[in-house]
Amino acid sequence: APIEAPDVRVRVEPHGRFNDMDVPANLAGDTTFSVRLTMGSGQDAYNVCNALNDTDVNGQHLQADRIKFSP
């Protein structure tokens, strides 16, 4: 089953607060896709990536990377 927004939320919330989540609208047939989270702080981003990188969700491998954002 594809990873959906509730799957992401339940895994992220124990590790950090996020302000926004961008999940692709149509994942049918996609084997690789990105979910972008805007975290509440750099520490939250670090905690989430540390906890979730190289884990499996619904049979899909998850890679979590921090991207530095400058407005």
Coordinates of N, CA and C in Angstrom, one line a residue:
A1 N 0.8 -1.2 0.0 CA 0.0 0.0 0.0 C 0.9 1.2 0.0
P2 N 0.5 2.3 -0.7 CA 1.3 3.5 -0.7 C 1.3 4.2 0.6
I3 N 2.3 5.0 0.9 CA 2.4 5.8 2.1 C 1.5 7.0 1.9
E4 N 0.6 7.2 2.9 CA -0.3 8.3 2.8 C -0.1 9.3 3.9
A5 N -0.7 10.5 3.8 CA -0.5 11.5 4.8 C -0.6 11.0 6.2
P6 N -1.7 10.3 6.6 CA -1.8 9.8 8.0 C -0.7 8.9 8.4
D7 N -0.1 8.1 7.5 CA 1.0 7.3 7.8 C 2.2 8.1 8.2
V8 N 2.4 9.2 7.4 CA 3.6 10.1 7.7 C 3.3 10.8 9.0
R9 N 2.1 11.3 9.2 CA 1.8 12.1 10.5 C 2.1 11.2 11.7
V10 N 1.6 10.0 11.7 CA 1.7 9.2 12.9 C 3.1 8.8 13.2
R11 N 4.0 8.8 12.2 CA 5.4 8.5 12.4 C 6.2 9.7 12.8
V12 N 5.9 10.8 12.3 CA 6.6 12.1 12.5 C 6.3 12.7 13.9
E13 N 5.1 12.8 14.3 CA 4.7 13.5 15.4 C 5.4 13.1 16.7
P14 N 5.7 11.9 17.0 CA 6.4 11.6 18.2 C 7.8 12.2 18.3
H15 N 8.4 12.5 17.1 CA 9.8 13.0 17.1 C 10.0 14.5 16.9
G16 N 8.9 15.2 16.4 CA 9.1 16.6 16.2 C 7.8 17.2 15.7
R17 N 7.7 18.5 15.9 CA 6.5 19.3 15.4 C 6.8 19.7 14.0
F18 N 5.7 19.6 13.2 CA 5.9 20.1 11.8 C 4.8 21.1 11.5
N19 N 5.1 22.0 10.6 CA 4.2 23.1 10.3 C 3.4 22.8 9.0
D20 N 4.0 22.0 8.1 CA 3.3 21.8 6.8 C 3.8 20.5 6.2
M21 N 2.9 19.8 5.5 CA 3.3 18.5 4.8 C 2.8 18.6 3.4
D22 N 3.7 18.3 2.5 CA 3.3 18.2 1.0 C 3.5 16.8 0.5
V23 N 2.3 16.2 0.3 CA 2.3 14.8 -0.2 C 1.8 14.8 -1.7
P24 N 2.4 14.1 -2.6 CA 1.9 14.1 -4.0 C 0.5 13.7 -4.1
A25 N -0.3 14.3 -4.9 CA -1.8 14.0 -5.0 C -2.1 12.6 -5.5
N26 N -1.4 12.2 -6.6 CA -1.7 10.9 -7.2 C -0.5 10.0 -7.2
L27 N -0.5 9.0 -6.4 CA 0.6 8.1 -6.3 C 0.4 6.8 -7.0
A28 N -0.7 6.6 -7.7 CA -1.0 5.3 -8.3 C 0.1 4.9 -9.3
G29 N 0.7 3.8 -9.1 CA 1.8 3.3 -9.9 C 3.2 3.9 -9.7
D30 N 3.3 4.9 -8.8 CA 4.6 5.4 -8.5 C 5.3 4.5 -7.6
T31 N 6.6 4.3 -7.8 CA 7.4 3.5 -6.9 C 8.3 4.3 -6.1
T32 N 8.6 5.5 -6.5 CA 9.4 6.5 -5.8 C 8.8 7.8 -5.8
F33 N 8.7 8.4 -4.6 CA 8.1 9.8 -4.5 C 8.6 10.4 -3.3
S34 N 8.4 11.8 -3.2 CA 8.9 12.5 -2.1 C 7.8 13.2 -1.3
V35 N 7.9 13.2 0.0 CA 7.0 13.9 0.9 C 7.8 15.0 1.5
R36 N 7.4 16.2 1.4 CA 8.2 17.3 2.0 C 7.5 17.8 3.3
L37 N 8.2 17.8 4.4 CA 7.7 18.3 5.6 C 8.5 19.6 6.0
T38 N 7.7 20.6 6.4 CA 8.3 21.8 7.0 C 8.3 21.7 8.5
M39 N 9.4 21.5 9.1 CA 9.5 21.2 10.5 C 9.5 22.5 11.3
G40 N 9.1 22.4 12.6 CA 9.0 23.5 13.5 C 10.4 24.1 13.8
S41 N 11.4 23.3 13.8 CA 12.8 23.7 14.1 C 13.8 22.8 13.5
G42 N 15.1 23.2 13.4 CA 16.1 22.4 12.9 C 16.3 21.1 13.7
Q43 N 16.1 21.3 15.0 CA 16.2 20.1 15.9 C 15.1 19.1 15.7
D44 N 13.9 19.6 15.4 CA 12.8 18.7 15.1 C 13.2 17.9 13.8
A45 N 13.7 18.6 12.8 CA 14.1 18.0 11.5 C 15.1 16.9 11.8
Y46 N 16.1 17.2 12.6 CA 17.2 16.3 12.9 C 16.6 15.0 13.5
N47 N 15.7 15.3 14.5 CA 15.1 14.1 15.3 C 14.3 13.2 14.4
V48 N 13.5 13.8 13.5 CA 12.7 13.0 12.6 C 13.5 12.2 11.6
C49 N 14.5 12.9 11.0 CA 15.4 12.2 10.1 C 16.2 11.0 10.8
N50 N 16.6 11.3 12.0 CA 17.4 10.3 12.7 C 16.5 9.1 13.1
A51 N 15.3 9.4 13.4 CA 14.3 8.3 13.8 C 13.8 7.5 12.6
L52 N 13.6 8.2 11.4 CA 12.9 7.5 10.3 C 13.8 7.1 9.2
N53 N 15.0 7.6 9.0 CA 15.8 7.2 7.9 C 16.1 5.7 7.9
D54 N 16.1 5.1 6.8 CA 16.3 3.7 6.6 C 15.3 2.8 7.4
T55 N 14.1 3.2 7.5 CA 13.0 2.4 8.0 C 12.1 2.0 6.9
D56 N 11.2 1.1 7.2 CA 10.2 0.6 6.2 C 8.8 1.0 6.7
V57 N 8.0 1.5 5.8 CA 6.6 1.9 6.1 C 5.7 1.3 5.0
N58 N 4.8 0.5 5.4 CA 3.9 -0.2 4.5 C 4.6 -1.0 3.4
G59 N 5.8 -1.6 3.8 CA 6.6 -2.3 2.9 C 7.4 -1.5 1.9
Q60 N 7.5 -0.2 2.1 CA 8.3 0.7 1.3 C 9.4 1.3 2.2
H61 N 10.6 1.3 1.5 CA 11.8 1.8 2.2 C 11.7 3.4 2.3
L62 N 12.1 3.9 3.4 CA 12.0 5.3 3.7 C 13.4 5.9 3.8
Q63 N 13.7 7.0 3.1 CA 14.9 7.7 3.2 C 14.5 9.1 3.7
A64 N 15.1 9.6 4.8 CA 14.7 10.9 5.4 C 16.0 11.8 5.4
D65 N 15.9 12.9 4.7 CA 17.0 13.8 4.6 C 16.6 15.2 4.9
R66 N 17.5 16.0 5.6 CA 17.2 17.4 5.9 C 17.6 18.2 4.7
I67 N 16.8 19.2 4.4 CA 17.1 20.2 3.4 C 17.1 21.5 4.1
K68 N 18.2 22.3 4.0 CA 18.2 23.6 4.6 C 17.4 24.6 3.8
F69 N 16.5 25.3 4.4 CA 15.6 26.2 3.7 C 15.9 27.6 4.1
S70 N 16.1 28.5 3.2 CA 16.4 29.9 3.4 C 15.3 30.7 2.7
P71 N 14.4 31.4 3.5 CA 13.4 32.2 2.8 C 13.9 33.3 2.0

